[in-house]
Phi, psi and omega in degrees: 000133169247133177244159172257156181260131173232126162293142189221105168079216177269348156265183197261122134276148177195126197289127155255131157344159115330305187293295212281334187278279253275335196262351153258051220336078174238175220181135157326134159078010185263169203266132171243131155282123157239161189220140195247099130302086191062239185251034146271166178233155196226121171261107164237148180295152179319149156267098198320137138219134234260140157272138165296320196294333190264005151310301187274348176286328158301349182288110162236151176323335175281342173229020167316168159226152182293154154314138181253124197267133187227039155087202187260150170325135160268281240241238155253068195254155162247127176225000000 
């Protein structure tokens, strides 16, 4: 498929297809890494990284897990 590079600001845009977006499963707003392999420019989707805060800011009581109780000390455990 040939497409045109369009100005956006001070940088170069360029529209993905739909069938190319949706079979490399991007989506408005998904974060992509680029990369310049020799004179290609290569787009994959982002590899997620996960912050604890925002891990932990999901934690609510409905999807808490209960405590486990695991007995009394065997060894040189401190409780």
């Amino acid at each position: 498929m040939v497409t045109s590079i369009q100005r956006w600001g001070n940088s170069l845009a360029i529209r993905i297809p739909k069938p190319f977006a949706s079979q490399a499963g991007l989506s408005e707003d998904t974060d992509v890494e680029i990369v310049l392999q020799g004179d290609r420019i290569v787009i994959s989707p982002a590899k997620k990284q996960w912050k604890l805060e925002k891990l932990l800011a999901g934690i609510s009581p409905s999807n808490k897990h209960r405590a486990i109780e695991w007995g009394r000390p065997r060894g040189g455990e401190s409780w």
